[in-house]
Coordinates of C-alpha atoms in Angstrom, one line a residue:
X1 CA -17.4 8.3 19.9
X2 CA -20.8 9.8 20.4
X3 CA -23.7 7.6 19.4
X4 CA -25.1 10.4 17.2
X5 CA -21.8 10.6 15.3
X6 CA -21.8 6.8 14.9
X7 CA -25.3 6.7 13.5
X8 CA -24.6 9.6 11.1
X9 CA -21.4 7.9 9.8
X10 CA -23.2 4.6 9.6
X11 CA -26.0 6.1 7.4
X12 CA -23.4 7.8 5.1
X13 CA -21.5 4.5 4.8
X14 CA -24.7 2.6 3.9
X15 CA -25.3 5.1 1.2
X16 CA -21.8 4.6 -0.2
X17 CA -22.4 0.8 -0.3
X18 CA -25.7 1.4 -2.1
X19 CA -23.9 3.7 -4.6
X20 CA -21.4 0.9 -5.2
X21 CA -24.2 -1.7 -5.7
X22 CA -22.9 -3.7 -2.7
X23 CA -25.7 -5.7 -1.3
X24 CA -25.6 -6.1 2.5
X25 CA -27.8 -8.3 4.6
X26 CA -29.8 -6.7 7.5
X27 CA -27.3 -8.3 9.9
X28 CA -24.3 -6.9 8.1
X29 CA -25.9 -3.4 8.1
X30 CA -26.7 -3.8 11.8
X31 CA -23.1 -4.9 12.6
X32 CA -21.4 -2.2 10.4
X33 CA -18.3 -0.9 12.4
X34 CA -17.6 2.8 12.5
X35 CA -14.0 3.4 13.6
X36 CA -13.0 6.9 14.7
X37 CA -9.7 5.6 16.0
X38 CA -10.3 7.3 19.3
X39 CA -9.7 10.7 17.8
X40 CA -13.3 11.9 17.8
X41 CA -13.1 13.3 14.2
X42 CA -14.7 10.5 12.1
X43 CA -15.3 12.8 9.2
X44 CA -11.6 13.3 8.7
X45 CA -9.9 10.3 10.3
X46 CA -12.1 7.2 10.3
X47 CA -13.3 4.1 8.5
X48 CA -16.6 2.2 8.1
X49 CA -16.4 -1.5 7.5
X50 CA -18.3 -4.7 7.3
X51 CA -16.5 -8.0 7.9
X52 CA -18.0 -10.9 5.9
X53 CA -15.6 -13.6 7.1
X54 CA -12.5 -13.8 9.4
X55 CA -11.3 -17.3 9.8
X56 CA -7.9 -18.8 10.6
X57 CA -7.0 -18.7 6.9
X58 CA -8.8 -15.8 5.3
X59 CA -10.7 -12.5 5.8
X60 CA -13.0 -10.5 3.6
X61 CA -14.2 -7.0 4.4
X62 CA -16.0 -4.1 2.7
X63 CA -14.7 -0.7 3.7
X64 CA -16.3 2.7 3.0
X65 CA -14.6 6.0 3.2
X66 CA -16.2 9.5 2.9
X67 CA -14.7 12.0 0.5
X68 CA -11.4 13.1 2.1
X69 CA -11.7 10.6 5.0
X70 CA -8.4 9.0 6.0
X71 CA -7.6 5.6 7.5
X72 CA -4.5 6.5 9.4
X73 CA -1.0 5.1 8.8
X74 CA -0.5 1.6 10.3
X75 CA 1.0 -1.8 9.7
X76 CA 0.1 -5.4 10.3
X77 CA 3.2 -6.7 12.0
X78 CA 4.0 -10.3 13.0
X79 CA 2.9 -11.2 16.6
X80 CA 5.2 -14.0 17.9
X81 CA 3.1 -14.9 20.9
X82 CA 0.2 -16.0 18.8
X83 CA 2.2 -17.3 15.9
X84 CA 0.8 -14.6 13.6
X85 CA 3.0 -13.7 10.5
X86 CA 1.3 -10.4 9.9
X87 CA -1.6 -9.7 7.5
X88 CA -1.2 -9.8 3.7
X89 CA -4.1 -7.8 2.2
X90 CA -5.4 -6.9 -1.3
X91 CA -7.5 -3.8 -1.7
X92 CA -9.8 -3.7 -4.7
X93 CA -11.6 -0.4 -5.4
X94 CA -15.3 -0.9 -6.0
X95 CA -16.5 2.7 -6.1
X96 CA -14.8 6.1 -6.4
X97 CA -11.1 6.6 -6.2
X98 CA -8.8 5.5 -3.4
X99 CA -5.4 7.0 -2.8
X100 CA -3.2 4.4 -1.1
X101 CA 0.2 5.4 0.4
X102 CA 2.8 2.7 1.1
X103 CA 6.5 2.5 2.0
X104 CA 8.8 3.2 -1.0
X105 CA 10.0 6.0 -3.1
X106 CA 8.0 9.1 -2.2
X107 CA 5.6 10.5 -4.9
X108 CA 6.8 14.0 -5.7
X109 CA 3.3 15.7 -5.7
X110 CA 0.9 13.4 -3.8
X111 CA -2.8 14.0 -4.4
X112 CA -3.7 13.8 -0.7
X113 CA -2.6 15.3 2.6
X114 CA -3.1 13.9 6.1
X115 CA -5.8 15.4 8.3
X116 CA -4.7 18.7 9.8
X117 CA -2.8 18.5 13.0
X118 CA -1.7 14.9 12.4
X119 CA 0.9 15.4 9.7
X120 CA 3.8 14.1 11.7
X121 CA 2.3 10.6 11.9
X122 CA 2.2 10.1 8.2
X123 CA 5.5 8.8 6.8
X124 CA 4.7 6.5 3.9
X125 CA 4.4 8.6 0.7
X126 CA 4.6 6.2 -2.3
X127 CA 1.2 6.9 -3.9
X128 CA -0.9 4.1 -5.5
X129 CA -4.1 5.4 -7.1
X130 CA -6.9 2.9 -7.4
X131 CA -9.9 3.5 -9.6
X132 CA -12.9 1.3 -9.8
X133 CA -11.9 -2.3 -10.6
X134 CA -8.2 -1.8 -9.8
X135 CA -6.4 -3.6 -7.0
X136 CA -3.2 -3.6 -5.0
X137 CA -1.6 -6.2 -2.7
X138 CA 0.3 -5.3 0.5
X139 CA 2.5 -7.7 2.3
X140 CA 2.8 -8.1 6.1
X141 CA 4.4 -5.3 8.1
X142 CA 4.0 -2.7 5.3
X143 CA 3.3 0.8 6.6
X144 CA 0.3 2.2 4.8
X145 CA -2.6 4.7 4.9
X146 CA -5.4 5.6 2.5
X147 CA -7.8 8.3 1.7
X148 CA -10.9 8.6 -0.5
X149 CA -11.4 11.1 -3.3
X150 CA -14.7 12.6 -4.1
X151 CA -17.5 11.3 -3.9
X152 CA -16.1 8.8 -1.3
X153 CA -15.0 5.2 -1.9
X154 CA -15.8 1.6 -1.3
X155 CA -12.9 -0.9 -1.1
X156 CA -13.1 -4.7 -0.9
X157 CA -10.3 -6.2 1.3
X158 CA -9.2 -9.8 0.8
X159 CA -6.6 -10.9 3.3
X160 CA -5.1 -13.5 5.5
X161 CA -6.6 -13.6 9.1
X162 CA -7.2 -10.2 10.5
X163 CA -6.3 -9.2 14.1
X164 CA -7.3 -5.6 14.2
X165 CA -6.4 -5.3 17.9
X166 CA -2.7 -5.9 17.0
X167 CA -2.5 -3.2 14.3
X168 CA 0.4 -0.9 14.9
X169 CA -0.4 2.8 14.3
X170 CA 2.3 5.4 13.7
X171 CA 0.2 7.9 15.8
X172 CA 0.4 6.7 19.5
X173 CA -2.9 8.4 20.3
X174 CA -4.9 6.0 18.1
X175 CA -7.2 3.4 19.6
X176 CA -8.2 0.8 16.9
X177 CA -11.3 -0.6 18.6
X178 CA -14.1 1.9 18.9
X179 CA -16.0 2.7 22.1
X180 CA -19.5 4.3 22.0
X181 CA -20.9 6.8 24.5
X182 CA -24.3 8.5 24.6

């Protein structure tokens, strides 16, 4: 990801956090992660997040999504070699509307569509709509993806330990951990 794109996305995310009345420390603002998933189109496929804590027992994050921005389909599977049972996570919408898609009976007329050109990598179509103050819990190894409605969204994530590097994405072109270039 180009540094200029990173800085632009970071500024937009900080504005979303402010709109949601989420107070971040200077250190949290500085360490805000912008993930473009290696696809180079952060406006459509991406996620901005702040990790408050990630210990052996729990994790808490604040995630920001721009209007129409999608976090691509993935799952948090068990990893036997490290004794990881997979991540259980609860999403709580703090600002805006979040459209969460999980495994299960497909919703007949879903509100969202995957980013153009990547449709084949989206297979979970059971729609959960989260408005401000609503939450939903996903259990380990559940395929899911999510997208923000207008004007964007902020989601608090509460989970068991997070190992982002082990996330399994449906799209084999995705790289979870970002790299910056000038």
